[in-house]
Amino acid sequence: MRSFFISLQSEFYKSRKTLAFWSAILLPLFICVAIALGFIFKYENLLKHPPQILWFYFLSPIVGIMGSLLLPVLVIYNTYSITNMEYKGDTWKSLFSLPLPKLSIYASKFLYIIFLTFLTMLLFAVLIIASGHAIELFRPQLQFGNFNPSEIIFKSFTKMFLSSIGIISLQFLMTLMWNDFLKPFGLGFLLTIVGSICANVGWKYAVYIPHAFPSLTVMNIMSSKKGIEFGIFDQAIANSLICGVLVFILGYFILLKKNIK
Amino acid sequence: MSRFAIETVGLNHYFGAQAVVKNLSLQVPKGSIYGFLGPNGAGKTTTIKLLLNLLQSPSDTVFIFGKELNHNRIACLRQMGSLVEQPAIYAHLTGKENLINRCILLGIDKTKATEMLALVGLTEAANKKAGKYSLGMKQRLGIGLALIADPELLLLDEPTNGLDPNGIIEIRNLMLELTSKHGKTILVSSHLLAEIERTATHVGIINKGELLFQGTINELHNLSKPSIRIEVDDHATANNILSSNGAEIINEKEGTINISYTGKADMGNYNSILVKNGVMVYSIGTEKKDLEHLFLDITSKN
């Protein structure tokens, strides 16, 4: 267990100066600030809406784009960046020649990518709530404070985070197998588009396509009663977690047999 | 308890159908500097990767300090430090951060990073991004990373690549110090015999995946038998005279003949016989094949 934690600590130490780490933090910040500025400068049309709708207007573009594109792309990018760090410096060989179990090295990298995604989702949730209240400071007419959206926001982002586990596991496996930018990125994008289309046309087998899970999750959130009555676990989330576990185990056995060149 | 730091028994490795390591039986004695020699593409790096378990090896073929590698991977690697091919470094981190990261992974005190920087002469460049280091500096950092855990066994794959003459001498002295003062064992690969000759106590010569020679540096020297080189005006006549007097002709070229060296007295006799038979002897002396030629001879055999 100690090996796992020191590997995880090293992942943080190595990546803290990379774009992958900072994009996990700056992306939610940038998007929330941009939307908040829109609310502050174009507030006239929003005055007539009750606070619940104001929150919905703030949240829906983020959640909408997140499910169809942003979350899969973010996950594809983070996974690529974290593994590419090792390819770029030709450091896989030094990592695997250290007295550390292969499982620790493999699991710490996988969990670190999951952590980065979790961090982004958490920051989105926190920053959306903070932005709503900040808007009210500049435009007191927009009474964000009269409705508490915490539960729906945290539930939404928890659900979206869980929906990304399947994609993370597949992308992680692809980047371990191919020292290449195009294959994991290209295939990831293709699967995202296919998944998004399959989810949106309501194809019944979309629930088995990992790259469709975020789209299915967002559709589940948006179509829920009053926009708030949805459970965290549904078929897509369950499949995402099953996919994550199965591909993680499969990847480990592939790694055990793999020659580090 | 094995007296070898590294022992391989009939080790084979294939890239697809191509055998890149063939029936290799290395024996690296503890406390030695083992020069692992071979031309480019001979299988040196592949062998080192097999010793580090980066490439899969069959069970019971690789032993590190007497322990079978596949079943004792962590215990074996704990005793090893390595530099394989070009140094593996994170370009976006500074030299010091690269060493600190290694300290984190090995669970050792981070102050070791500063010590290593001083040892490999990178103190002044400690806070410079490693990606901006020269090739020689990267090589030094790679050596620092290999040494940081104070391992019993060091595997250095062409460690002087990219180093200037001063750097080469420093690495040479460091290797000598590590073995003589600290009892470490070093396997150092190179394609240059001259580089190994000055430090190695033992030598293994590999070509096309096969080990062609293994022994002490003195045993390698002994392979190089001296000959007598005679420069004459008429080599055909000289050849007949020397042959009829029992000399073993090694080779003859226009104006020079090489015969086997059998002693000083014989050399004097051959000289006087030639002169008495009217052959003009311009020069006569012993000639010993240098190790570089010997190396070429050995590696050209397979």
mmCIF file of C-alpha atoms in Angstrom, chain A residues 88-261:
data_model
loop_
_atom_site.group_PDB
_atom_site.id
_atom_site.type_symbol
_atom_site.label_atom_id
_atom_site.label_comp_id
_atom_site.label_asym_id
_atom_site.label_seq_id
_atom_site.Cartn_x
_atom_site.Cartn_y
_atom_site.Cartn_z
ATOM 1 C CA LYS A 88 8.251 11.892 -23.813
ATOM 2 C CA GLY A 89 11.058 11.431 -21.294
ATOM 3 C CA ASP A 90 11.438 7.709 -22.111
ATOM 4 C CA THR A 91 10.851 7.197 -18.396
ATOM 5 C CA TRP A 92 8.666 4.064 -18.460
ATOM 6 C CA LYS A 93 11.838 1.998 -18.344
ATOM 7 C CA SER A 94 13.204 3.822 -15.286
ATOM 8 C CA LEU A 95 9.806 3.663 -13.571
ATOM 9 C CA PHE A 96 9.530 -0.097 -14.070
ATOM 10 C CA SER A 97 13.139 -0.731 -13.068
ATOM 11 C CA LEU A 98 12.476 0.701 -9.594
ATOM 12 C CA PRO A 99 11.727 -1.630 -6.677
ATOM 13 C CA LEU A 100 7.999 -0.917 -6.843
ATOM 14 C CA PRO A 101 5.207 -3.374 -7.650
ATOM 15 C CA LYS A 102 3.945 -2.912 -11.209
ATOM 16 C CA LEU A 103 0.426 -2.744 -9.794
ATOM 17 C CA SER A 104 1.335 0.335 -7.699
ATOM 18 C CA ILE A 105 2.736 2.196 -10.680
ATOM 19 C CA TYR A 106 -0.212 1.214 -12.889
ATOM 20 C CA ALA A 107 -2.934 1.840 -10.300
ATOM 21 C CA SER A 108 -1.491 5.167 -9.133
ATOM 22 C CA LYS A 109 -1.461 6.535 -12.672
ATOM 23 C CA PHE A 110 -5.005 5.360 -13.297
ATOM 24 C CA LEU A 111 -6.276 6.778 -10.026
ATOM 25 C CA TYR A 112 -4.413 10.033 -10.559
ATOM 26 C CA ILE A 113 -6.264 10.557 -13.866
ATOM 27 C CA ILE A 114 -9.523 9.775 -12.044
ATOM 28 C CA PHE A 115 -8.503 12.253 -9.346
ATOM 29 C CA LEU A 116 -7.879 14.999 -11.934
ATOM 30 C CA THR A 117 -11.346 14.410 -13.412
ATOM 31 C CA PHE A 118 -12.846 14.424 -9.925
ATOM 32 C CA LEU A 119 -11.024 17.673 -9.158
ATOM 33 C CA THR A 120 -12.433 19.324 -12.293
ATOM 34 C CA MET A 121 -15.970 18.164 -11.486
ATOM 35 C CA LEU A 122 -15.660 19.292 -7.866
ATOM 36 C CA LEU A 123 -14.337 22.682 -8.949
ATOM 37 C CA PHE A 124 -17.172 23.056 -11.439
ATOM 38 C CA ALA A 125 -19.710 22.380 -8.679
ATOM 39 C CA VAL A 126 -18.065 24.724 -6.181
ATOM 40 C CA LEU A 127 -17.343 27.484 -8.699
ATOM 41 C CA ILE A 128 -20.874 27.430 -10.170
ATOM 42 C CA ILE A 129 -22.315 27.986 -6.675
ATOM 43 C CA ALA A 130 -19.690 30.638 -5.886
ATOM 44 C CA SER A 131 -20.283 32.380 -9.247
ATOM 45 C CA GLY A 132 -24.050 32.561 -8.680
ATOM 46 C CA HIS A 133 -23.527 34.293 -5.362
ATOM 47 C CA ALA A 134 -20.816 36.536 -6.823
ATOM 48 C CA ILE A 135 -23.180 37.649 -9.610
ATOM 49 C CA GLU A 136 -25.682 38.711 -6.949
ATOM 50 C CA LEU A 137 -23.033 40.961 -5.382
ATOM 51 C CA PHE A 138 -22.707 42.868 -8.667
ATOM 52 C CA ARG A 139 -26.388 42.608 -9.672
ATOM 53 C CA PRO A 140 -28.514 42.344 -6.508
ATOM 54 C CA GLN A 141 -31.608 42.209 -8.755
ATOM 55 C CA LEU A 142 -30.596 38.676 -9.778
ATOM 56 C CA GLN A 143 -31.544 36.908 -6.583
ATOM 57 C CA PHE A 144 -29.480 33.755 -6.790
ATOM 58 C CA GLY A 145 -29.411 33.565 -3.004
ATOM 59 C CA ASN A 146 -33.112 32.809 -2.769
ATOM 60 C CA PHE A 147 -32.645 29.230 -3.939
ATOM 61 C CA ASN A 148 -30.145 26.671 -2.717
ATOM 62 C CA PRO A 149 -28.933 24.649 -5.739
ATOM 63 C CA SER A 150 -26.178 22.738 -3.896
ATOM 64 C CA GLU A 151 -27.879 19.346 -3.952
ATOM 65 C CA ILE A 152 -28.763 19.348 -7.638
ATOM 66 C CA ILE A 153 -25.336 20.722 -8.632
ATOM 67 C CA PHE A 154 -23.331 18.241 -6.552
ATOM 68 C CA LYS A 155 -25.571 15.378 -7.641
ATOM 69 C CA SER A 156 -25.184 16.363 -11.319
ATOM 70 C CA PHE A 157 -21.410 16.588 -11.182
ATOM 71 C CA THR A 158 -21.066 13.406 -9.117
ATOM 72 C CA LYS A 159 -23.121 11.628 -11.745
ATOM 73 C CA MET A 160 -21.055 13.071 -14.579
ATOM 74 C CA PHE A 161 -17.827 12.183 -12.806
ATOM 75 C CA LEU A 162 -18.956 8.567 -12.403
ATOM 76 C CA SER A 163 -20.026 8.451 -16.049
ATOM 77 C CA SER A 164 -16.440 9.233 -17.095
ATOM 78 C CA ILE A 165 -14.793 6.245 -15.344
ATOM 79 C CA GLY A 166 -15.471 3.911 -18.282
ATOM 80 C CA ILE A 167 -13.891 6.317 -20.777
ATOM 81 C CA ILE A 168 -10.884 6.872 -18.503
ATOM 82 C CA SER A 169 -10.214 3.127 -18.302
ATOM 83 C CA LEU A 170 -10.442 2.658 -22.075
ATOM 84 C CA GLN A 171 -8.352 5.723 -22.896
ATOM 85 C CA PHE A 172 -5.775 4.697 -20.288
ATOM 86 C CA LEU A 173 -5.487 1.256 -21.846
ATOM 87 C CA MET A 174 -5.117 2.761 -25.315
ATOM 88 C CA THR A 175 -2.368 5.170 -24.239
ATOM 89 C CA LEU A 176 -0.509 2.335 -22.488
ATOM 90 C CA MET A 177 -0.646 0.193 -25.607
ATOM 91 C CA TRP A 178 0.260 2.874 -28.142
ATOM 92 C CA ASN A 179 3.056 5.406 -27.868
ATOM 93 C CA ASP A 180 1.205 7.600 -30.264
ATOM 94 C CA PHE A 181 -0.859 10.768 -30.233
ATOM 95 C CA LEU A 182 -3.190 9.944 -33.086
ATOM 96 C CA LYS A 183 -4.456 6.490 -32.148
ATOM 97 C CA PRO A 184 -5.811 7.150 -28.618
ATOM 98 C CA PHE A 185 -6.856 10.709 -29.457
ATOM 99 C CA GLY A 186 -8.378 9.888 -32.864
ATOM 100 C CA LEU A 187 -10.132 6.771 -31.648
ATOM 101 C CA GLY A 188 -11.306 8.587 -28.509
ATOM 102 C CA PHE A 189 -12.820 11.432 -30.559
ATOM 103 C CA LEU A 190 -14.440 9.039 -32.983
ATOM 104 C CA LEU A 191 -15.981 7.025 -30.161
ATOM 105 C CA THR A 192 -17.144 10.254 -28.478
ATOM 106 C CA ILE A 193 -18.951 11.385 -31.625
ATOM 107 C CA VAL A 194 -20.425 7.938 -32.260
ATOM 108 C CA GLY A 195 -21.409 7.638 -28.584
ATOM 109 C CA SER A 196 -22.997 11.075 -28.519
ATOM 110 C CA ILE A 197 -25.016 10.372 -31.674
ATOM 111 C CA CYS A 198 -26.120 6.947 -30.441
ATOM 112 C CA ALA A 199 -27.197 8.437 -27.103
ATOM 113 C CA ASN A 200 -29.071 11.348 -28.698
ATOM 114 C CA VAL A 201 -30.986 9.237 -31.206
ATOM 115 C CA GLY A 202 -31.984 6.974 -28.333
ATOM 116 C CA TRP A 203 -30.347 3.806 -29.669
ATOM 117 C CA LYS A 204 -31.095 1.126 -27.089
ATOM 118 C CA TYR A 205 -27.530 -0.253 -27.111
ATOM 119 C CA ALA A 206 -25.947 3.174 -26.464
ATOM 120 C CA VAL A 207 -25.881 2.181 -22.812
ATOM 121 C CA TYR A 208 -23.087 -0.256 -23.679
ATOM 122 C CA ILE A 209 -20.831 2.356 -25.347
ATOM 123 C CA PRO A 210 -18.535 3.911 -22.691
ATOM 124 C CA HIS A 211 -18.047 7.140 -24.663
ATOM 125 C CA ALA A 212 -21.848 7.573 -24.695
ATOM 126 C CA PHE A 213 -22.164 7.454 -20.886
ATOM 127 C CA PRO A 214 -21.701 11.231 -20.287
ATOM 128 C CA SER A 215 -24.299 12.062 -22.953
ATOM 129 C CA LEU A 216 -26.726 9.540 -21.476
ATOM 130 C CA THR A 217 -26.073 10.967 -18.027
ATOM 131 C CA VAL A 218 -26.764 14.541 -19.105
ATOM 132 C CA MET A 219 -29.933 13.419 -20.901
ATOM 133 C CA ASN A 220 -30.999 11.657 -17.714
ATOM 134 C CA ILE A 221 -30.405 14.834 -15.658
ATOM 135 C CA MET A 222 -32.125 17.172 -18.145
ATOM 136 C CA SER A 223 -35.166 14.961 -18.610
ATOM 137 C CA SER A 224 -35.715 14.376 -14.894
ATOM 138 C CA LYS A 225 -38.829 15.666 -13.191
ATOM 139 C CA LYS A 226 -38.418 19.384 -12.404
ATOM 140 C CA GLY A 227 -34.751 18.934 -13.273
ATOM 141 C CA ILE A 228 -33.909 17.735 -9.789
ATOM 142 C CA GLU A 229 -35.501 14.370 -9.238
ATOM 143 C CA PHE A 230 -32.851 12.002 -10.542
ATOM 144 C CA GLY A 231 -30.867 9.286 -8.873
ATOM 145 C CA ILE A 232 -27.107 9.091 -9.043
ATOM 146 C CA PHE A 233 -27.057 5.468 -10.138
ATOM 147 C CA ASP A 234 -28.657 4.363 -13.360
ATOM 148 C CA GLN A 235 -27.756 1.840 -16.059
ATOM 149 C CA ALA A 236 -25.144 4.108 -17.719
ATOM 150 C CA ILE A 237 -23.393 4.820 -14.413
ATOM 151 C CA ALA A 238 -23.417 1.152 -13.429
ATOM 152 C CA ASN A 239 -22.001 0.212 -16.841
ATOM 153 C CA SER A 240 -19.382 2.943 -16.552
ATOM 154 C CA LEU A 241 -18.176 1.548 -13.209
ATOM 155 C CA ILE A 242 -18.249 -2.060 -14.453
ATOM 156 C CA CYS A 243 -16.318 -1.025 -17.578
ATOM 157 C CA GLY A 244 -13.798 0.869 -15.386
ATOM 158 C CA VAL A 245 -13.126 -2.148 -13.167
ATOM 159 C CA LEU A 246 -12.980 -4.719 -15.986
ATOM 160 C CA VAL A 247 -10.709 -2.670 -18.255
ATOM 161 C CA PHE A 248 -8.486 -1.770 -15.277
ATOM 162 C CA ILE A 249 -7.980 -5.489 -14.518
ATOM 163 C CA LEU A 250 -7.485 -6.344 -18.194
ATOM 164 C CA GLY A 251 -4.957 -3.503 -18.563
ATOM 165 C CA TYR A 252 -2.970 -4.773 -15.603
ATOM 166 C CA PHE A 253 -2.626 -8.251 -17.088
ATOM 167 C CA ILE A 254 -1.589 -6.743 -20.419
ATOM 168 C CA LEU A 255 1.005 -4.665 -18.580
ATOM 169 C CA LEU A 256 2.400 -7.729 -16.777
ATOM 170 C CA LYS A 257 3.087 -9.397 -20.117
ATOM 171 C CA LYS A 258 4.276 -6.240 -21.817
ATOM 172 C CA ASN A 259 7.937 -5.693 -22.661
ATOM 173 C CA ILE A 260 9.121 -2.193 -21.769
ATOM 174 C CA LYS A 261 11.174 -1.124 -24.773
#
